[in-house]
Amino acid sequence: MQSKRERERIGREKLQRIIETCKSISGRSLDPFLVDVKENISIAKEYLPEWEIPEDLCLDAETIHQIASVIKLQSEWVRHRSTSLYTDPFLLQEKLARLPKEQVIETFLKAWHPTIELEQISLHSLAEAVRYWEGLLPLKERWKEFSSAETERGLATREELVQQRILREKAFSEELDIFWQQLKEKVKERGAEGKIQYWDFVGAETYEETVDRAFMTSFLITYGYATLEIHPLEEEIFIKPHEKPETKISNKQLISIPIAVAVEDWARWKRGELK
Amino acid sequence: MSKRKAYYASKIKRATHMLFYKRHKKPGVKGWELRKALGSDYSKVLKILDDYLKGMDLQVKTVFEEEKQVEKPSLEQLDRARFCITLRGDLTPKETKMIGWRIDDLAGLAIAISHIISKRGKAPRKEVEELLRDKLPGWKVGINIDRYIRYGYLTQDESEQLYLDWRTRVEVDQKALVDLLLRSENKVQ
């Protein structure tokens, strides 16, 4: 005898199959009469007493909804068949295949009334164009106002590039290493159980600095210097530094976690409202 | 010329300019544009123009936004409708060459349209391609369907389903096409 769990599993599978069939019927414009509506409704009815959790009840409702869509398609199908435009597609396909091209053309031409449209220049539009041309400034004059001021070319020093944030002061790997040490120290000072709240580590005096720290933190995690611990219900994110960088590729599927670092979040953190 | 006649003569001239010359990407003029230019009695003006055009084998065609032809259109439906000039009668195969259609391309269009009609106005692109591949070289099939879409005869949704577009509704007498195709088969038999 089947256990209740097993019966629920089979029921779910059957309902999923019904939904998929109905969807493919409406999506690919297949004959809606391919679906045995009576049989499908009796399946949904048979399993209805089994459902207890909302997900299963939703699945049941979705099944009924999809069956109703197929019934609607069936009614449209019947209505179309009763109109004068109805032709069996297979019959027509067969006939089109047998007809020579010339005969198809001859037939089509009897039902085709192409649109007439003209494009022609008139004296009026020519006169209008000449007036426009006369009023148009030469390119030299029109483009004068857009010309950019000439700038002299010269050499920039490394310090200047660092100042303009084009180059970083230290090599990136070196900087990442220092940042990792910082994380470990902060965890010792303010963290608990070898981890620290994300915003407590990333947050800084200015928003720019905060963004910069969030950027570096993302590399710490990507390169295996640290890991994230997320508690979705409490809406808490912790960073946990590793003792040694974990460079091995784990068997687990790697996932990306987007963390918004908006000005509003930073301001809330400054006010102590955000952990 | 009576004042009334002169009034309609000038309105007909204006309507001719609007309807014959290309104003937008799509040919034809919307009802509300005609109402603005010709006044609220524009349907009457178009009726007179249509009578004039009969002798030249042309007609003023009204295409409503709704897919089906409307028996007694309301003012709002007329405002939203598109008015075009089309051929009243039919062309000979030789004449189609003059308007830039190759016999193969036109046959492909005829088959695509009639297949979509028979499938209740919607058919998967792959199915239409398969049908055309029977008589057209494979490399041409996709190009042709894209061309029918570009010209406004067919339209395609994101799931690659083909539908009849505005141009087919303007230019093709769908019922006559299906009837004629079925009858011409009888001749072959």
Short mmCIF file of C-alpha atoms in Angstrom, two decimals:
data_model
loop_
_atom_site.label_atom_id
_atom_site.label_comp_id
_atom_site.label_asym_id
_atom_site.label_seq_id
_atom_site.Cartn_x
_atom_site.Cartn_y
_atom_site.Cartn_z
CA MET A 1 0.00 0.00 0.00
CA GLN A 2 1.23 3.51 -0.81
CA SER A 3 2.22 5.77 2.06
CA LYS A 4 0.57 9.20 2.29
CA ARG A 5 3.85 10.89 1.31
CA GLU A 6 4.26 8.71 -1.76
CA ARG A 7 0.68 9.37 -2.82
CA GLU A 8 1.21 13.14 -2.45
CA ARG A 9 4.36 12.96 -4.55
CA ILE A 10 2.58 11.06 -7.33
CA GLY A 11 -0.34 13.51 -7.15
CA ARG A 12 1.96 16.50 -7.50
CA GLU A 13 3.67 14.92 -10.50
CA LYS A 14 0.34 14.22 -12.17
CA LEU A 15 -0.87 17.80 -11.65
CA GLN A 16 2.44 19.17 -12.99
CA ARG A 17 2.04 17.00 -16.08
CA ILE A 18 -1.50 18.28 -16.65
CA ILE A 19 -0.30 21.90 -16.32
CA GLU A 20 2.56 21.31 -18.77
CA THR A 21 0.27 19.64 -21.33
CA CYS A 22 -2.31 22.44 -21.12
CA LYS A 23 0.42 25.07 -21.44
CA SER A 24 1.92 23.44 -24.51
CA ILE A 25 -1.53 23.16 -26.09
CA SER A 26 -2.19 26.88 -25.70
CA GLY A 27 1.41 27.94 -26.41
CA ARG A 28 1.91 25.94 -29.59
CA SER A 29 -1.65 26.27 -30.90
CA LEU A 30 -2.22 22.52 -30.97
CA ASP A 31 -5.64 20.92 -31.16
CA PRO A 32 -7.19 21.62 -27.71
CA PHE A 33 -9.26 18.46 -28.02
CA LEU A 34 -6.08 16.46 -27.48
CA VAL A 35 -6.62 17.12 -23.77
CA ASP A 36 -9.04 14.80 -22.01
CA VAL A 37 -10.67 17.40 -19.80
CA LYS A 38 -12.91 14.96 -17.92
CA GLU A 39 -10.00 12.67 -17.06
CA ASN A 40 -7.81 15.58 -15.91
CA ILE A 41 -10.54 17.03 -13.73
CA SER A 42 -11.11 13.65 -12.11
CA ILE A 43 -7.35 13.43 -11.33
CA ALA A 44 -7.43 16.89 -9.72
CA LYS A 45 -10.56 15.87 -7.78
CA GLU A 46 -9.00 12.59 -6.66
CA TYR A 47 -5.98 14.27 -5.10
CA LEU A 48 -7.71 17.36 -3.67
CA PRO A 49 -8.39 15.76 -0.21
CA GLU A 50 -4.65 15.00 0.11
CA TRP A 51 -3.53 18.62 -0.08
CA GLU A 52 -2.82 20.36 3.20
CA ILE A 53 -0.07 22.89 2.62
CA PRO A 54 -0.76 26.12 0.65
CA GLU A 55 1.77 25.19 -2.10
CA ASP A 56 -0.18 22.06 -2.97
CA LEU A 57 -3.49 23.93 -2.94
CA CYS A 58 -1.96 26.52 -5.29
CA LEU A 59 -0.82 23.73 -7.59
CA ASP A 60 -4.38 22.39 -7.61
CA ALA A 61 -5.76 25.86 -8.41
CA GLU A 62 -3.20 26.30 -11.21
CA THR A 63 -4.25 22.93 -12.67
CA ILE A 64 -7.91 23.94 -12.72
CA HIS A 65 -6.96 27.31 -14.23
CA GLN A 66 -4.98 25.63 -17.04
CA ILE A 67 -7.81 23.14 -17.73
CA ALA A 68 -10.23 26.09 -17.91
CA SER A 69 -7.94 27.78 -20.48
CA VAL A 70 -8.04 24.63 -22.60
CA ILE A 71 -11.84 24.53 -22.36
CA LYS A 72 -11.88 28.16 -23.53
CA LEU A 73 -9.66 27.19 -26.49
CA GLN A 74 -12.00 24.29 -27.27
CA SER A 75 -14.97 26.64 -27.36
CA GLU A 76 -13.08 29.05 -29.66
CA TRP A 77 -12.13 26.11 -31.85
CA VAL A 78 -15.75 25.02 -32.18
CA ARG A 79 -16.85 28.59 -32.90
CA HIS A 80 -14.19 28.93 -35.61
CA ARG A 81 -15.16 25.62 -37.19
CA SER A 82 -18.72 26.84 -37.52
CA THR A 83 -17.65 30.00 -39.42
CA SER A 84 -17.30 30.23 -43.16
CA LEU A 85 -13.53 30.84 -42.83
CA TYR A 86 -12.88 27.42 -41.38
CA THR A 87 -10.83 25.01 -43.44
CA ASP A 88 -9.18 21.92 -42.15
CA PRO A 89 -5.47 22.87 -42.01
CA PHE A 90 -4.42 19.38 -43.08
CA LEU A 91 -6.77 19.44 -46.03
CA LEU A 92 -5.52 22.86 -47.11
CA GLN A 93 -1.89 21.86 -46.56
CA GLU A 94 -2.43 18.79 -48.70
CA LYS A 95 -4.07 20.84 -51.42
CA LEU A 96 -1.40 23.54 -51.37
CA ALA A 97 1.27 20.87 -51.75
CA ARG A 98 -0.41 19.46 -54.83
CA LEU A 99 -1.07 22.78 -56.57
CA PRO A 100 1.59 24.02 -59.00
CA LYS A 101 3.13 27.39 -58.10
CA GLU A 102 1.51 29.11 -61.06
CA GLN A 103 -1.93 28.04 -59.94
CA VAL A 104 -1.32 29.24 -56.37
CA ILE A 105 -0.31 32.62 -57.81
CA GLU A 106 -3.33 32.78 -60.08
CA THR A 107 -5.60 32.03 -57.14
CA PHE A 108 -3.89 34.49 -54.82
CA LEU A 109 -4.07 37.27 -57.39
CA LYS A 110 -7.85 36.92 -57.46
CA ALA A 111 -8.02 37.67 -53.74
CA TRP A 112 -5.20 40.22 -53.53
CA HIS A 113 -5.86 43.94 -53.93
CA PRO A 114 -2.51 45.67 -53.32
CA THR A 115 -2.35 49.11 -51.77
CA ILE A 116 -1.63 52.11 -53.96
CA GLU A 117 0.84 54.63 -52.61
CA LEU A 118 2.93 57.26 -54.30
CA GLU A 119 6.07 59.16 -53.52
CA GLN A 120 6.50 62.17 -55.74
CA ILE A 121 8.26 65.48 -55.57
CA SER A 122 6.08 68.50 -56.20
CA LEU A 123 6.84 72.09 -57.15
CA HIS A 124 5.64 73.19 -53.75
CA SER A 125 7.99 70.83 -51.88
CA LEU A 126 10.89 71.87 -54.15
CA ALA A 127 10.24 75.53 -53.40
CA GLU A 128 10.03 74.72 -49.71
CA ALA A 129 13.36 72.85 -49.90
CA VAL A 130 15.06 75.77 -51.70
CA ARG A 131 13.86 78.17 -48.98
CA TYR A 132 15.26 75.85 -46.31
CA TRP A 133 18.60 75.61 -48.17
CA GLU A 134 18.87 79.37 -48.39
CA GLY A 135 18.33 79.75 -44.66
CA LEU A 136 20.79 76.98 -43.76
CA LEU A 137 24.15 78.16 -42.39
CA PRO A 138 27.33 76.64 -43.90
CA LEU A 139 28.78 73.71 -41.93
CA LYS A 140 31.84 75.78 -40.95
CA GLU A 141 29.64 78.25 -39.13
CA ARG A 142 27.30 75.67 -37.59
CA TRP A 143 30.09 73.52 -36.17
CA LYS A 144 32.13 76.45 -34.86
CA GLU A 145 30.30 76.55 -31.54
CA PHE A 146 30.93 72.85 -30.89
CA SER A 147 34.70 72.93 -31.45
CA SER A 148 36.52 72.01 -28.27
CA ALA A 149 39.31 74.06 -26.83
CA GLU A 150 42.73 72.78 -27.77
CA THR A 151 44.68 71.22 -24.93
CA GLU A 152 48.37 70.68 -24.79
CA ARG A 153 49.65 67.14 -24.53
CA GLY A 154 52.09 66.32 -21.74
CA LEU A 155 53.31 63.58 -19.41
CA ALA A 156 51.62 62.64 -16.14
CA THR A 157 53.55 61.32 -13.16
CA ARG A 158 52.55 58.14 -11.28
CA GLU A 159 51.60 60.25 -8.25
CA GLU A 160 49.24 62.31 -10.38
CA LEU A 161 47.58 59.17 -11.72
CA VAL A 162 47.20 57.83 -8.18
CA GLN A 163 45.72 61.16 -7.13
CA GLN A 164 43.21 60.96 -9.99
CA ARG A 165 42.42 57.36 -8.94
CA ILE A 166 43.52 55.98 -12.31
CA LEU A 167 46.25 53.93 -10.64
CA ARG A 168 46.23 52.39 -7.14
CA GLU A 169 49.03 53.10 -4.72
CA LYS A 170 49.89 49.47 -4.11
CA ALA A 171 49.56 46.36 -6.24
CA PHE A 172 46.03 44.96 -5.95
CA SER A 173 47.10 41.64 -4.41
CA GLU A 174 49.16 43.50 -1.81
CA GLU A 175 46.22 45.75 -1.01
CA LEU A 176 43.89 42.75 -0.73
CA ASP A 177 46.31 41.11 1.68
CA ILE A 178 46.36 44.17 3.93
CA PHE A 179 42.58 44.34 3.81
CA TRP A 180 42.37 40.68 4.86
CA GLN A 181 44.61 41.38 7.87
CA GLN A 182 42.36 44.33 8.75
CA LEU A 183 39.33 42.02 8.64
CA LYS A 184 40.98 39.50 10.95
CA GLU A 185 41.92 42.23 13.43
CA LYS A 186 38.42 43.71 13.39
CA VAL A 187 36.90 40.29 14.00
CA LYS A 188 39.18 39.89 17.03
CA GLU A 189 38.26 43.37 18.33
CA ARG A 190 34.56 43.62 17.62
CA GLY A 191 33.44 40.28 16.27
CA ALA A 192 32.11 37.18 17.92
CA GLU A 193 32.53 33.52 17.02
CA GLY A 194 35.13 34.40 14.40
CA LYS A 195 32.79 36.62 12.35
CA ILE A 196 31.67 40.23 12.10
CA GLN A 197 28.54 41.98 10.84
CA TYR A 198 28.93 43.00 7.17
CA TRP A 199 28.15 46.68 7.74
CA ASP A 200 30.37 46.88 10.84
CA PHE A 201 33.30 45.95 8.64
CA VAL A 202 32.40 47.71 5.41
CA GLY A 203 30.98 50.92 6.87
CA ALA A 204 33.33 53.92 6.96
CA GLU A 205 33.28 57.64 7.70
CA THR A 206 32.45 58.64 4.13
CA TYR A 207 30.17 56.96 1.60
CA GLU A 208 33.00 56.82 -0.99
CA GLU A 209 35.22 54.96 1.44
CA THR A 210 32.36 52.56 2.26
CA VAL A 211 31.85 51.72 -1.42
CA ASP A 212 35.59 51.17 -1.78
CA ARG A 213 35.59 48.79 1.21
CA ALA A 214 32.55 46.90 -0.13
CA PHE A 215 34.38 46.54 -3.44
CA MET A 216 37.48 45.12 -1.75
CA THR A 217 35.35 42.84 0.45
CA SER A 218 33.75 41.32 -2.63
CA PHE A 219 37.25 40.32 -3.81
CA LEU A 220 38.13 38.91 -0.38
CA ILE A 221 35.15 36.57 -0.71
CA THR A 222 35.66 35.73 -4.39
CA TYR A 223 39.33 34.84 -3.87
CA GLY A 224 38.64 32.70 -0.81
CA TYR A 225 40.11 35.00 1.90
CA ALA A 226 36.76 35.12 3.66
CA THR A 227 33.24 33.83 3.42
CA LEU A 228 29.74 35.21 3.92
CA GLU A 229 27.26 33.88 6.41
CA ILE A 230 23.71 34.92 5.70
CA HIS A 231 20.79 34.62 8.08
CA PRO A 232 17.83 35.41 5.85
CA LEU A 233 15.15 35.45 8.55
CA GLU A 234 17.08 37.84 10.79
CA GLU A 235 18.26 39.75 7.70
CA GLU A 236 21.83 39.58 8.97
CA ILE A 237 25.00 39.17 6.94
CA PHE A 238 28.30 38.23 8.56
CA ILE A 239 31.82 38.09 7.13
CA LYS A 240 34.02 35.30 8.38
CA PRO A 241 37.76 35.48 7.54
CA HIS A 242 39.59 32.25 6.75
CA GLU A 243 42.87 31.53 8.46
CA LYS A 244 44.41 30.67 5.10
CA PRO A 245 43.01 31.66 1.71
CA GLU A 246 40.88 28.80 0.36
CA THR A 247 41.95 28.52 -3.22
CA LYS A 248 40.55 25.02 -3.80
CA ILE A 249 37.45 24.87 -5.92
CA SER A 250 34.77 23.23 -3.85
CA ASN A 251 32.24 20.79 -5.24
CA LYS A 252 29.46 23.11 -4.20
CA GLN A 253 27.84 25.34 -6.80
CA LEU A 254 29.29 28.86 -6.47
CA ILE A 255 26.68 31.57 -6.15
CA SER A 256 26.76 35.35 -6.41
CA ILE A 257 25.15 37.36 -3.67
CA PRO A 258 24.29 40.95 -4.53
CA ILE A 259 24.49 43.32 -1.56
CA ALA A 260 23.23 46.84 -2.12
CA VAL A 261 25.45 49.56 -0.69
CA ALA A 262 23.18 52.55 -1.25
CA VAL A 263 23.69 56.00 0.32
CA GLU A 264 20.48 55.46 2.30
CA ASP A 265 21.84 52.19 3.75
CA TRP A 266 25.10 53.89 4.65
CA ALA A 267 23.22 56.77 6.34
CA ARG A 268 21.09 54.24 8.30
CA TRP A 269 24.26 52.44 9.38
CA LYS A 270 25.79 55.75 10.53
CA ARG A 271 22.68 56.41 12.62
CA GLY A 272 23.03 52.91 14.07
CA GLU A 273 19.81 51.69 12.48
CA LEU A 274 21.45 49.10 10.24
CA LYS A 275 23.41 46.12 11.38
CA MET B 1 -20.69 74.70 -60.44
CA SER B 2 -23.00 74.95 -57.46
CA LYS B 3 -21.57 75.96 -54.12
CA ARG B 4 -22.26 72.49 -52.72
CA LYS B 5 -20.52 70.77 -55.63
CA ALA B 6 -17.51 73.06 -55.34
CA TYR B 7 -17.33 72.29 -51.62
CA TYR B 8 -17.18 68.54 -52.21
CA ALA B 9 -14.81 68.89 -55.19
CA SER B 10 -12.23 70.63 -53.02
CA LYS B 11 -12.70 68.07 -50.22
CA ILE B 12 -12.23 65.21 -52.69
CA LYS B 13 -9.00 66.77 -53.97
CA ARG B 14 -7.71 67.05 -50.42
CA ALA B 15 -8.73 63.44 -49.64
CA THR B 16 -7.00 62.21 -52.83
CA HIS B 17 -3.76 63.91 -51.79
CA MET B 18 -3.96 62.45 -48.32
CA LEU B 19 -4.81 58.93 -49.41
CA PHE B 20 -2.56 58.50 -52.44
CA TYR B 21 0.64 60.06 -51.15
CA LYS B 22 2.72 58.35 -48.54
CA ARG B 23 2.48 60.27 -45.27
CA HIS B 24 3.58 57.73 -42.69
CA LYS B 25 5.61 54.54 -42.62
CA LYS B 26 2.41 52.58 -43.15
CA PRO B 27 0.30 53.55 -46.15
CA GLY B 28 -3.09 55.10 -45.59
CA VAL B 29 -4.57 57.65 -43.25
CA LYS B 30 -6.34 57.26 -39.93
CA GLY B 31 -9.98 58.29 -39.64
CA TRP B 32 -9.25 61.02 -37.12
CA GLU B 33 -6.71 62.60 -39.50
CA LEU B 34 -9.31 62.69 -42.26
CA ARG B 35 -11.90 64.15 -39.88
CA LYS B 36 -9.45 66.88 -38.92
CA ALA B 37 -8.62 67.74 -42.54
CA LEU B 38 -12.00 67.20 -44.23
CA GLY B 39 -14.52 67.80 -41.49
CA SER B 40 -17.00 65.53 -39.76
CA ASP B 41 -18.64 64.47 -43.06
CA TYR B 42 -15.45 62.82 -44.28
CA SER B 43 -17.20 59.43 -44.75
CA LYS B 44 -19.42 61.07 -47.32
CA VAL B 45 -16.40 62.58 -49.09
CA LEU B 46 -14.74 59.15 -49.17
CA LYS B 47 -17.92 57.59 -50.56
CA ILE B 48 -17.93 60.06 -53.47
CA LEU B 49 -14.20 59.50 -54.04
CA ASP B 50 -14.77 55.74 -54.02
CA ASP B 51 -17.43 56.15 -56.75
CA TYR B 52 -14.97 58.20 -58.83
CA LEU B 53 -12.25 55.56 -58.40
CA LYS B 54 -14.52 52.69 -59.50
CA GLY B 55 -13.89 53.59 -63.15
CA MET B 56 -10.14 53.28 -62.59
CA ASP B 57 -10.43 49.91 -60.87
CA LEU B 58 -9.41 51.41 -57.53
CA GLN B 59 -11.26 51.65 -54.23
CA VAL B 60 -11.14 53.32 -50.84
CA LYS B 61 -10.59 50.51 -48.36
CA THR B 62 -11.43 50.81 -44.68
CA VAL B 63 -9.56 48.60 -42.25
CA PHE B 64 -10.83 48.55 -38.69
CA GLU B 65 -8.61 48.01 -35.70
CA GLU B 66 -10.71 45.00 -34.81
CA GLU B 67 -9.68 41.98 -36.84
CA LYS B 68 -13.13 41.45 -38.30
CA GLN B 69 -14.94 43.78 -40.68
CA VAL B 70 -17.45 45.98 -38.83
CA GLU B 71 -20.97 46.10 -40.24
CA LYS B 72 -22.15 49.42 -38.81
CA PRO B 73 -19.10 51.22 -37.46
CA SER B 74 -19.42 53.80 -34.71
CA LEU B 75 -17.73 57.21 -35.02
CA GLU B 76 -15.03 56.07 -32.65
CA GLN B 77 -14.35 52.92 -34.66
CA LEU B 78 -14.13 55.01 -37.83
CA ASP B 79 -11.72 57.43 -36.15
CA ARG B 80 -9.42 54.56 -35.23
CA ALA B 81 -9.75 52.82 -38.62
CA ARG B 82 -7.17 53.11 -41.41
CA PHE B 83 -8.25 54.26 -44.88
CA CYS B 84 -6.21 53.27 -47.95
CA ILE B 85 -6.51 53.14 -51.70
CA THR B 86 -6.30 49.61 -53.07
CA LEU B 87 -6.90 47.90 -56.36
CA ARG B 88 -10.58 47.04 -56.76
CA GLY B 89 -10.14 44.18 -59.21
CA ASP B 90 -7.23 41.79 -59.58
CA LEU B 91 -3.83 41.74 -61.25
CA THR B 92 -2.56 39.33 -63.89
CA PRO B 93 0.61 37.34 -63.10
CA LYS B 94 2.51 39.47 -65.64
CA GLU B 95 1.47 42.65 -63.86
CA THR B 96 2.80 41.44 -60.51
CA LYS B 97 6.32 41.54 -61.97
CA MET B 98 5.81 45.24 -62.68
CA ILE B 99 5.15 45.93 -59.02
CA GLY B 100 8.31 44.15 -57.95
CA TRP B 101 7.16 40.68 -56.89
CA ARG B 102 8.83 37.48 -58.10
CA ILE B 103 6.42 34.62 -58.72
CA ASP B 104 8.15 32.44 -56.09
CA ASP B 105 7.94 35.11 -53.40
CA LEU B 106 4.29 35.78 -54.09
CA ALA B 107 3.47 32.05 -54.05
CA GLY B 108 5.26 31.79 -50.71
CA LEU B 109 3.20 34.68 -49.36
CA ALA B 110 -0.02 33.09 -50.61
CA ILE B 111 0.83 29.81 -48.93
CA ALA B 112 1.90 31.42 -45.66
CA ILE B 113 -1.27 33.52 -45.48
CA SER B 114 -3.64 30.67 -46.34
CA HIS B 115 -1.95 28.34 -43.88
CA ILE B 116 -2.24 30.91 -41.07
CA ILE B 117 -5.92 31.50 -41.94
CA SER B 118 -6.61 27.78 -41.78
CA LYS B 119 -4.89 27.61 -38.38
CA ARG B 120 -7.23 30.23 -36.92
CA GLY B 121 -4.91 33.18 -37.54
CA LYS B 122 -1.86 31.84 -35.72
CA ALA B 123 0.79 29.30 -36.74
CA PRO B 124 4.31 28.45 -35.55
CA ARG B 125 7.00 29.94 -37.81
CA LYS B 126 8.72 26.55 -38.06
CA GLU B 127 5.55 24.99 -39.46
CA VAL B 128 5.22 27.71 -42.14
CA GLU B 129 8.93 27.37 -42.98
CA GLU B 130 8.47 23.62 -43.39
CA LEU B 131 5.58 24.19 -45.73
CA LEU B 132 7.50 26.68 -47.88
CA ARG B 133 10.64 24.51 -47.93
CA ASP B 134 8.69 22.01 -49.97
CA LYS B 135 8.79 24.25 -53.02
CA LEU B 136 11.31 27.00 -52.26
CA PRO B 137 15.06 26.61 -51.70
CA GLY B 138 15.86 26.36 -47.98
CA TRP B 139 18.06 29.47 -47.83
CA LYS B 140 15.23 31.58 -49.26
CA VAL B 141 12.53 30.50 -46.84
CA GLY B 142 13.70 32.45 -43.79
CA ILE B 143 14.54 35.52 -45.89
CA ASN B 144 11.09 35.46 -47.45
CA ILE B 145 9.25 35.17 -44.15
CA ASP B 146 11.28 38.07 -42.76
CA ARG B 147 10.37 40.04 -45.86
CA TYR B 148 6.63 39.31 -45.41
CA ILE B 149 6.99 40.51 -41.82
CA ARG B 150 8.84 43.67 -42.90
CA TYR B 151 6.19 44.51 -45.48
CA GLY B 152 3.44 44.14 -42.87
CA TYR B 153 1.78 41.01 -44.23
CA LEU B 154 2.75 38.85 -41.26
CA THR B 155 3.80 39.53 -37.71
CA GLN B 156 5.68 37.39 -35.24
CA ASP B 157 5.60 37.22 -31.44
CA GLU B 158 8.42 36.33 -29.05
CA SER B 159 7.50 32.63 -29.12
CA GLU B 160 7.94 32.60 -32.92
CA GLN B 161 4.25 32.35 -33.71
CA LEU B 162 3.19 33.99 -36.96
CA TYR B 163 -0.01 36.03 -37.29
CA LEU B 164 -1.61 37.98 -40.11
CA ASP B 165 -0.67 41.65 -39.94
CA TRP B 166 -2.37 44.88 -41.01
CA ARG B 167 -1.37 44.64 -44.69
CA THR B 168 -3.02 41.26 -45.19
CA ARG B 169 -6.16 42.66 -43.58
CA VAL B 170 -6.06 45.61 -46.02
CA GLU B 171 -5.15 43.77 -49.20
CA VAL B 172 -6.30 40.17 -49.03
CA ASP B 173 -9.87 38.93 -49.17
CA GLN B 174 -9.21 36.03 -46.83
CA LYS B 175 -12.45 34.16 -47.41
CA ALA B 176 -12.12 34.41 -51.19
CA LEU B 177 -8.53 33.16 -51.02
CA VAL B 178 -9.41 30.00 -49.08
CA ASP B 179 -12.47 29.32 -51.24
CA LEU B 180 -10.50 29.78 -54.44
CA LEU B 181 -7.66 27.56 -53.24
CA LEU B 182 -10.05 24.76 -52.43
CA ARG B 183 -11.83 25.15 -55.73
CA SER B 184 -8.64 25.26 -57.80
CA GLU B 185 -7.65 21.94 -56.24
CA ASN B 186 -10.86 20.48 -57.68
CA LYS B 187 -9.76 21.62 -61.12
CA VAL B 188 -6.46 19.75 -60.77
CA GLN B 189 -8.23 16.58 -59.71
#
